Coordinates of C-alpha atoms in Angstrom, one line a residue:
Chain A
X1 CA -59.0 -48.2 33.6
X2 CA -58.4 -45.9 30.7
X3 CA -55.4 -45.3 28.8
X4 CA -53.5 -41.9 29.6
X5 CA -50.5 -40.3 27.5
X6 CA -48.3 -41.7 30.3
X7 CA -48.5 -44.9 29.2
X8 CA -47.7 -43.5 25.5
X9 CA -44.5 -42.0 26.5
X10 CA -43.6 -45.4 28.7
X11 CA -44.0 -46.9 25.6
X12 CA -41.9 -44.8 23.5
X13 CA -39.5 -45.5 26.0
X14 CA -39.4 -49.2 26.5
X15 CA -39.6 -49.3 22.6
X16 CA -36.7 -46.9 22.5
X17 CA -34.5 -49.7 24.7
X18 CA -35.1 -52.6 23.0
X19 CA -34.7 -51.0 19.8
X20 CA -31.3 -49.7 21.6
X21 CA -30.4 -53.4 22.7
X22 CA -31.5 -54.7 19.1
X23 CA -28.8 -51.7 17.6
X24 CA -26.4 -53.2 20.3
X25 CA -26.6 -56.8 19.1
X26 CA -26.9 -56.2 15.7
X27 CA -24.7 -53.8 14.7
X28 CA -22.3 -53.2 17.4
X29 CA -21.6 -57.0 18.7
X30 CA -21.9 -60.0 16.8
X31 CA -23.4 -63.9 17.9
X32 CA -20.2 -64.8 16.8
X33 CA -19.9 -67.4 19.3
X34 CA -20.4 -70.9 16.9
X35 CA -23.4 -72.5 18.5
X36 CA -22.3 -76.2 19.7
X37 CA -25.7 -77.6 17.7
X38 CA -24.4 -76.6 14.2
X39 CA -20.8 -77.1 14.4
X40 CA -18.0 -79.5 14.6
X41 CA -14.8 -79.5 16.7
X42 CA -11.3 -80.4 15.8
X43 CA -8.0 -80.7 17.8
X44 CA -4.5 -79.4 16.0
X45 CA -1.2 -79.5 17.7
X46 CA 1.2 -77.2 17.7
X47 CA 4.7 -76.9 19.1
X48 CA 4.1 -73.0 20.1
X49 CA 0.6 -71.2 19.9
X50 CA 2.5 -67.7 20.4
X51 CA -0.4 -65.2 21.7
X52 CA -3.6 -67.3 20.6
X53 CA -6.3 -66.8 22.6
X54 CA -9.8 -69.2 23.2
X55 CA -12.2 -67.1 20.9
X56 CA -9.8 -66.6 18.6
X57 CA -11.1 -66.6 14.8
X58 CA -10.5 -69.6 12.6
X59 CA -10.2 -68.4 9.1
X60 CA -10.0 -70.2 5.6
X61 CA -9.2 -68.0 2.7
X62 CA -9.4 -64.6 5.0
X63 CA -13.3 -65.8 5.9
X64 CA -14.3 -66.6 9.7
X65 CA -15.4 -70.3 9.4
X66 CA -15.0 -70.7 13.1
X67 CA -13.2 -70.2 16.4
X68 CA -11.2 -71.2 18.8
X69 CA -13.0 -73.4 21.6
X70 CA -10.4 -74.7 23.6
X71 CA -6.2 -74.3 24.5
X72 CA -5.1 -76.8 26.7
X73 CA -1.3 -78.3 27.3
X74 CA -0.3 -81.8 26.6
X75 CA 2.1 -82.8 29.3
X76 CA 2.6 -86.1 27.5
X77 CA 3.7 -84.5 24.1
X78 CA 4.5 -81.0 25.5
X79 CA 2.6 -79.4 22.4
X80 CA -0.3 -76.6 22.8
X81 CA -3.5 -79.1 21.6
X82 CA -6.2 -76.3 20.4
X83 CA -9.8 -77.3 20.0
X84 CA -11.7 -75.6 16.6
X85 CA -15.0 -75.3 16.6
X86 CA -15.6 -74.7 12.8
X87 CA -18.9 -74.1 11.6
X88 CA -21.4 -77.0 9.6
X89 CA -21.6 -75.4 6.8
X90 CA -17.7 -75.4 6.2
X91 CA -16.7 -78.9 5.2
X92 CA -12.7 -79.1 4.7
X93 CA -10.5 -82.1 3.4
X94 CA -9.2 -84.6 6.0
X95 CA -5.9 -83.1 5.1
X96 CA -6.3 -79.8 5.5
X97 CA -3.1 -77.5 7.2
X98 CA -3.4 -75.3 9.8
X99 CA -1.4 -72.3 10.7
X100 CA -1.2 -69.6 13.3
X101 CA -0.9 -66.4 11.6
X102 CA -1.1 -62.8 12.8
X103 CA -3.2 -59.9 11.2
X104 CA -1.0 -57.3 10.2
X105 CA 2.3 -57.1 12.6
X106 CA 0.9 -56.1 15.9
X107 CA -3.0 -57.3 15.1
X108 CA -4.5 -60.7 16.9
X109 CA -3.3 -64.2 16.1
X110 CA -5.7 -66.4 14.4
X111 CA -5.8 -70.1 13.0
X112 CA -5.2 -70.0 9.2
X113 CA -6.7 -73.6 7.4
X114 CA -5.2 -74.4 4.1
X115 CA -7.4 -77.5 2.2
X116 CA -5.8 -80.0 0.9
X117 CA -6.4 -82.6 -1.6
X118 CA -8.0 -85.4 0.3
X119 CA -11.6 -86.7 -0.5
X120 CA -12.3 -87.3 2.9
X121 CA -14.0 -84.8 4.6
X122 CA -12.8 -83.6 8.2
X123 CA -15.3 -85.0 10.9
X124 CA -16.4 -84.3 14.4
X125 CA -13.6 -85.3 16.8
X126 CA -10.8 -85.3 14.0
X127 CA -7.4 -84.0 14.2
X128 CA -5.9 -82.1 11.8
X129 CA -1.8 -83.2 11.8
X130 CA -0.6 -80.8 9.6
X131 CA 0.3 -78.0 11.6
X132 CA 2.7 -74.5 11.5
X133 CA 3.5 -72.7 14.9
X134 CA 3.3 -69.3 15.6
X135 CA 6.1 -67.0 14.3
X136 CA 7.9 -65.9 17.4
X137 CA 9.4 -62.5 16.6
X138 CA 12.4 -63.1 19.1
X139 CA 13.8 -66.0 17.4
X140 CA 13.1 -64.7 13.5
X141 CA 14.9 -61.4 14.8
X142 CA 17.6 -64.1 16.5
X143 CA 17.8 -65.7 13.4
X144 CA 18.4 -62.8 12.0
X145 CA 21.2 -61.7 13.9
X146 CA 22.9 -65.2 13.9
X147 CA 23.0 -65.0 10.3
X148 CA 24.7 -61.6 9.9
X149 CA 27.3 -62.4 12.5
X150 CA 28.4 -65.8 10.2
X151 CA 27.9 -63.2 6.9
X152 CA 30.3 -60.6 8.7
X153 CA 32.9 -63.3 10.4
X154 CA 36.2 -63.9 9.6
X155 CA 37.6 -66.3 6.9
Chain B
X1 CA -14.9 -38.1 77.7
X2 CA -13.4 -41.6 76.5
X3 CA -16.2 -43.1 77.9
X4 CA -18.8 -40.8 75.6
X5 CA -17.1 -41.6 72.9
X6 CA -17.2 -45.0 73.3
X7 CA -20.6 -44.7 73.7
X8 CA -21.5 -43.3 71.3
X9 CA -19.3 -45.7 68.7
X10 CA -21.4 -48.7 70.3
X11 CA -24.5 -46.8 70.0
X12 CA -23.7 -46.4 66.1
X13 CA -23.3 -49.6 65.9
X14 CA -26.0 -50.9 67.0
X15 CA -28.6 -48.1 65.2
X16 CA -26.7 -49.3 62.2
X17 CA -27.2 -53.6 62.5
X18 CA -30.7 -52.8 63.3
X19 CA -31.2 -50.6 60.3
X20 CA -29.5 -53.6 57.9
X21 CA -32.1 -56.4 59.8
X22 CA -34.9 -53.6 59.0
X23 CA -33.9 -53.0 55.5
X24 CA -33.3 -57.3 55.2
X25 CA -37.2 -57.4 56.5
X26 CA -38.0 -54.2 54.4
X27 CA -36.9 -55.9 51.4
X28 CA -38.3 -59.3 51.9
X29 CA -41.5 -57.4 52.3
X30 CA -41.4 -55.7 49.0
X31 CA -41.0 -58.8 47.3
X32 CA -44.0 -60.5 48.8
X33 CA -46.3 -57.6 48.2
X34 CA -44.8 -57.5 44.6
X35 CA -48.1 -59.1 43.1
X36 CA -49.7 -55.6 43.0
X37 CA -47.4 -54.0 41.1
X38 CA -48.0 -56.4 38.4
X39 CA -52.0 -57.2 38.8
X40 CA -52.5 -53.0 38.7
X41 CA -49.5 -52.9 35.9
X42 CA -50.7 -49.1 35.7
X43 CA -49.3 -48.1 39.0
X44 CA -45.8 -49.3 37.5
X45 CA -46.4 -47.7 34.7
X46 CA -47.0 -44.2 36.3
X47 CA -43.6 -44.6 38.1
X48 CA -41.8 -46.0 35.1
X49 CA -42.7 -42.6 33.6
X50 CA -41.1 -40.9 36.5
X51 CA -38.0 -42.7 36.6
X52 CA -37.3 -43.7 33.4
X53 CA -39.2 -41.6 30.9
X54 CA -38.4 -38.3 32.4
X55 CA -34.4 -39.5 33.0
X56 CA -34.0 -39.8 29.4
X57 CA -32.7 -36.0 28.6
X58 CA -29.7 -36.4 30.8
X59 CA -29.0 -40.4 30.2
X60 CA -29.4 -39.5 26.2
X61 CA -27.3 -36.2 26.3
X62 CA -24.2 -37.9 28.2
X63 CA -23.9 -40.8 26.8
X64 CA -23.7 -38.5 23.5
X65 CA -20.8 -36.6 25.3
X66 CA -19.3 -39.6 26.9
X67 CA -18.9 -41.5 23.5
X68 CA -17.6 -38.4 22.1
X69 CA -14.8 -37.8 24.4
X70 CA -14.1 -41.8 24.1
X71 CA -13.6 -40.9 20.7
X72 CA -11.7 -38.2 20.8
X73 CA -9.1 -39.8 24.1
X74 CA -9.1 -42.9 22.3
X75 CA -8.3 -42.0 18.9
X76 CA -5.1 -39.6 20.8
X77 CA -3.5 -42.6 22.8
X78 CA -4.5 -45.4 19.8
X79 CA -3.1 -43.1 16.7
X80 CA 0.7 -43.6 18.8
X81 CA 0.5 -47.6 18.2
X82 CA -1.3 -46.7 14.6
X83 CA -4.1 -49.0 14.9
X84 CA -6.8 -46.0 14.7
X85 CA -9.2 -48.5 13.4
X86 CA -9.4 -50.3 17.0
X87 CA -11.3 -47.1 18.1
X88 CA -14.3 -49.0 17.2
X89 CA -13.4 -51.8 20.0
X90 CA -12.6 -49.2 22.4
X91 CA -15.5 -47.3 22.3
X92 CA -18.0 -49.9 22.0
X93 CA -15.9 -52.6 24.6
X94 CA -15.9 -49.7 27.2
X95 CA -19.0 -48.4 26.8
X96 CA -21.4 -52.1 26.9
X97 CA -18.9 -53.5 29.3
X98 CA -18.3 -50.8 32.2
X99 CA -19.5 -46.9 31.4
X100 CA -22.9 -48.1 30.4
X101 CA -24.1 -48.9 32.9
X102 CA -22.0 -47.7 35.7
X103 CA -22.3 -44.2 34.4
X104 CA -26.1 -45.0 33.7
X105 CA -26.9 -46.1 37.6
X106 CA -25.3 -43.4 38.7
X107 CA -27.3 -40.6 36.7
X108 CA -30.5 -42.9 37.5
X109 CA -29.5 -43.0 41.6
X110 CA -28.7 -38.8 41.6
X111 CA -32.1 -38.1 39.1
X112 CA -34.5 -40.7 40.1
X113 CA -33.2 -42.2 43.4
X114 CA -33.3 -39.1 45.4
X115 CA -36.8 -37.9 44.1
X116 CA -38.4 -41.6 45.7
X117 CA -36.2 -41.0 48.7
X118 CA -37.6 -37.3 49.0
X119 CA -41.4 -38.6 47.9
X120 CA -41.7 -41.3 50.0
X121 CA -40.0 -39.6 53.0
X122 CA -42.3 -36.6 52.8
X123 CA -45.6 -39.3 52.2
X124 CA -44.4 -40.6 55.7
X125 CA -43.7 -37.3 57.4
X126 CA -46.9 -35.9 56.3
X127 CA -48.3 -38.9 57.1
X128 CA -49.9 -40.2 54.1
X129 CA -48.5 -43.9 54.9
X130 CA -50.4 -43.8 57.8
X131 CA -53.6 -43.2 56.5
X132 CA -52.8 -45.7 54.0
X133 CA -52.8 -48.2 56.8
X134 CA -55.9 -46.6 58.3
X135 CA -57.5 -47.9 55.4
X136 CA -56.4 -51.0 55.3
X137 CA -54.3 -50.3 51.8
X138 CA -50.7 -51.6 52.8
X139 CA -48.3 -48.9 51.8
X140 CA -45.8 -51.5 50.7
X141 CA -47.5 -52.9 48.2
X142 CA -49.5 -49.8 46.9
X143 CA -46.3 -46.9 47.4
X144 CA -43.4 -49.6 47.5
X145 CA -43.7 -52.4 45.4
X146 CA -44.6 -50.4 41.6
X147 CA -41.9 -48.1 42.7
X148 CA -39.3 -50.9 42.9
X149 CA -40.1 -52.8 39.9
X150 CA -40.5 -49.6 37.7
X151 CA -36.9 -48.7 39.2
X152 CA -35.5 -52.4 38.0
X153 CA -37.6 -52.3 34.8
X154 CA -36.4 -48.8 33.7
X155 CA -32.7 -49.1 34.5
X156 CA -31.6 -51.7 32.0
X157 CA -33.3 -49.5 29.4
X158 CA -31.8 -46.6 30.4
X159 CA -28.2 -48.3 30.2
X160 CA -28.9 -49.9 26.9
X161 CA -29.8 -46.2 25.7
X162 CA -26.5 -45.1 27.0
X163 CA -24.3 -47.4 25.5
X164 CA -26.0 -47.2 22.1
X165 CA -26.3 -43.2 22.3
X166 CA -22.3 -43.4 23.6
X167 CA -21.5 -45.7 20.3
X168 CA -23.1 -42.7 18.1
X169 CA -21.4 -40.1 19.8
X170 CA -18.3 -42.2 19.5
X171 CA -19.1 -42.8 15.7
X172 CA -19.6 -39.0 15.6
X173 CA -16.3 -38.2 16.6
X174 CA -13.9 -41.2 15.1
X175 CA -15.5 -41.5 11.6
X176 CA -16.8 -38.0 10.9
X177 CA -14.8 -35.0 12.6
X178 CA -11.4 -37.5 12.8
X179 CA -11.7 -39.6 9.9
X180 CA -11.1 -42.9 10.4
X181 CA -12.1 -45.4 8.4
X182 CA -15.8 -46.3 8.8
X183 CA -15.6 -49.4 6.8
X184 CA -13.0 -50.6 9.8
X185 CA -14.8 -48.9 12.6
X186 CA -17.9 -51.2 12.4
X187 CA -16.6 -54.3 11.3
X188 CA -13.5 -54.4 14.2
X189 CA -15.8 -53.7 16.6
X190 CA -17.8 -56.4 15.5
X191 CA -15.2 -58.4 15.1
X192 CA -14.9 -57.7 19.3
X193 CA -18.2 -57.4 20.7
X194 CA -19.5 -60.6 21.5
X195 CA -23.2 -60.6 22.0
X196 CA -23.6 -63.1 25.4
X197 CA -20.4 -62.5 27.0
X198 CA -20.6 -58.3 26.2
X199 CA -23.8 -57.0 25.7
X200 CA -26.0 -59.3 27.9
X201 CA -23.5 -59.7 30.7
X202 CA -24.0 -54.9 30.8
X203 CA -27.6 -55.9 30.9
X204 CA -27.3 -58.2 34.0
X205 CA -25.4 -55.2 35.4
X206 CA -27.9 -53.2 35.1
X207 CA -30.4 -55.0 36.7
X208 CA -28.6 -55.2 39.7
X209 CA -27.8 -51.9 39.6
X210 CA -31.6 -51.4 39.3
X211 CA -32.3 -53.4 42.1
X212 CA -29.7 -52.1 44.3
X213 CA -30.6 -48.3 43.2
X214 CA -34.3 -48.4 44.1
X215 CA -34.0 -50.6 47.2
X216 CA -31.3 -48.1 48.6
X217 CA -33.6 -45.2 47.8
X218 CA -37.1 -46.6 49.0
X219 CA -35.6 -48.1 52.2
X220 CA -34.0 -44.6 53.3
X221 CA -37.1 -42.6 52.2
X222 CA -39.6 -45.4 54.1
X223 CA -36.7 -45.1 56.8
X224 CA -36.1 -40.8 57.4
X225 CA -37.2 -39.6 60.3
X226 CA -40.3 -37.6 59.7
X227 CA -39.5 -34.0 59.8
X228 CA -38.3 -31.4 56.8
X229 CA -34.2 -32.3 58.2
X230 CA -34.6 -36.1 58.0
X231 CA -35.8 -36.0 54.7
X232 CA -33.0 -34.2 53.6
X233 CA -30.8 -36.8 54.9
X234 CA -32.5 -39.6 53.4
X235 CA -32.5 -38.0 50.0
X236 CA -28.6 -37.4 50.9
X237 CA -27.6 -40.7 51.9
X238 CA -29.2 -42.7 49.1
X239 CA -26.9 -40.6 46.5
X240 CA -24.0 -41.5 48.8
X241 CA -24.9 -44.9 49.5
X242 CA -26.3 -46.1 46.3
X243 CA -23.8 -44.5 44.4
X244 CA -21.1 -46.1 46.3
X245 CA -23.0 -49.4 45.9
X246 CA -22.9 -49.3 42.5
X247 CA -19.1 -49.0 41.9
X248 CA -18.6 -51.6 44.6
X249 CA -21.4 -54.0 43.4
X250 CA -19.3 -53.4 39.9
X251 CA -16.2 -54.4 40.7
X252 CA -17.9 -57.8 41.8
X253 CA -19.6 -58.5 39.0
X254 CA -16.8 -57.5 37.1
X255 CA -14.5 -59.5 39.0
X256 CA -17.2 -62.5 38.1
X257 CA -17.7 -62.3 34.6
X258 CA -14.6 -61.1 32.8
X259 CA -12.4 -63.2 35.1
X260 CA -11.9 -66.2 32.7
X261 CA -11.9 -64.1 29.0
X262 CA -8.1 -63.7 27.7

């Protein structure tokens, strides 16, 4: 058996696809799914989670630390208890704060974590009790409305 | 006259279960004699240059022009909402997810599919597979086999190319004749690709779509009647047939996978 230019040019060619699937994982997508081995999961609970979505980026100081693992509904509390899968490396206070925020006014909601103070460090299995809900835009713009309607009423 | 037609509807159906239990065996066999196609790996290699090297002009070329008018249809409808920067997402969610290799198969079933229909088909009416047998060679694992696996080798590559060459074209257009922000194009879609749920879940596509393509296209060429008029038939039908296997088999695995995201 002797080589031929075929196999050359199938060569080229499987080289080309991998190199295409390596540009596709690289560049285009990201393993931005937190590997259970080198992370470590929290529960929050809030009383609304808005538009939050399982995937959703878990971000301290505008930097992805993490995401969101889990949503499920507590039908003994009736709050949203979110599971965060935050990354090793990231070590926050025991007292840390978490928020849902939104990027920009229409963009994706994501879980904002404010440290605290504590010297305890958050550990695997924790909760983290200080939470803020969603913004729902309905009731800030009800709100809103209510107010003008007492500004503008009758003495 | 009713009773013709009748006749003839029950005679269809039976040609037509006999064909799926001879394409079932025809199949099964393939997969047993596969051991050739890997011990001589240069048989495969030979087809993989038929199917997949030569197929690389028009997979490169639209993917190019499919990325580009991504770019250019996204960027219209997205500008409306003002989140031009999400042309990124769109381009590059569309593209790995569904038009990679959708659009891929069915360039690979219309170049490559109907030449190993129209090969294999003309090998049998000419008699070549016969001979074969004379000699004690089994056509299905010297013809078959290679054919098959250089079809479900080549066809993941060929979608990976498309989707990556689609990206550029869509980069092309956003970034460069547009002008949005390249900074944002990159890192949103980053931000939105994941790697096992995106990219590797358009590869498993493509694999079946490999499979199904090449099994489609060898069964109706090792199946055509053996005159100039059956071959053309064959070579017909496997278009048809494989290309409406891909969109269905698409919707399944669609249907599968991206079921439980959002």
């Amino acid at each position: 058996m002797n080589r031929t230019v075929l196999d050359l040019w199938v060569g080229l060619f499987v080289i080309a696809g991998i190199g295409s699937l390596l540009f596709l994982a690289l560049k285009v997508g990201s393993m931005n799914t937190v590997k259970a081995g080198n992370s470590y999961e929290v529960v929050a609970r809030f009383d609304n989670i808005g538009g939050l979505k399982p995937r959703a980026p878990v971000k301290s100081a505008g930097v992805v630390v993490g995401r969101v693992a889990d949503i499920r509904f507590d039908n003994e509390t009736y709050e949203a208890a979110v599971t965060l899968r935050i990354d090793k490396r990231y070590a926050f206070p025991k007292d840390t704060s978490a928020a849902i925020m939104t990027s920009g006014l229409l963009g994706e909601q994501y879980i904002g974590l404010e440290a605290g103070g504590d010297e305890q460090k958050l550990k695997d299995k924790d909760r983290i009790t200080l939470t803020q809900s969603a913004v729902v835009l309905e009731n800030l713009i009800g709100q809103f409305i209510y107010g003008k309607a007492q500004e503008g009423a009758p003495q | 006259m009713l009773r013709r037609s009748i006749e003839g509807l029950g005679q269809r159906t039976i040609e037509g279960v006999w064909r799926i239990g001879f394409a079932a065996r025809f199949f099964g066999a393939m997969l047993l004699h596969s051991g050739t196609a890997f011990r001589r790996f240069g048989l495969t290699i030979r087809e993989m240059y038929f199917s997949g090297v030569l197929s690389l002009i028009i997979i490169l070329v639209s993917g190019l022009f499919v990325g580009m008018v991504l770019g250019l249809q996204g960027y219209e409808t997205l500008q409306r909402y003002g989140s031009e920067s999400a042309l990124g997402t769109l381009v590059a969610l569309s593209l790995v997810r569904e038009l990679g290799p959708v659009l891929a198969g069915l360039l690979f079933a219309s170049r490559a599919g109907s030449a190993i229909t129209a090969e294999i088909g003309l090998m049998k009416a000419t008699e070549q597979l016969s001979a074969m047998e004379m000699m004690a060679v089994d056509p299905i694992a010297r013809v078959v086999a290679p054919r098959f696996w250089a079809g479900v080798i080549s066809m993941p590559v060929l979608a990976a190319l498309f989707s990556a060459m689609g990206i550029f074209g869509g980069y092309l257009v956003g970034v460069h004749l547009i002008g949005v922000d390249e900074g944002s194009f990159w890192s949103q879609m980053q931000g939105a690709v994941d790697f096992e749920q995106d990219i590797l879940n358009g590869v498993i596509k493509s694999v079946v779509f490999g499979i199904a393509i090449t099994t489609i296209a060898l069964f109706e060429g090792y199946d055509a009647p053996p005159t100039a008029e059956g071959v053309s038939g064959a070579t017909t039908r496997t278009v048809v047939t494989s290309s409406l296997a891909v969109l269905a088999l698409d919707f399944v695995l669609t249907a599968f996978m991206f079921r439980g995201i959002n």
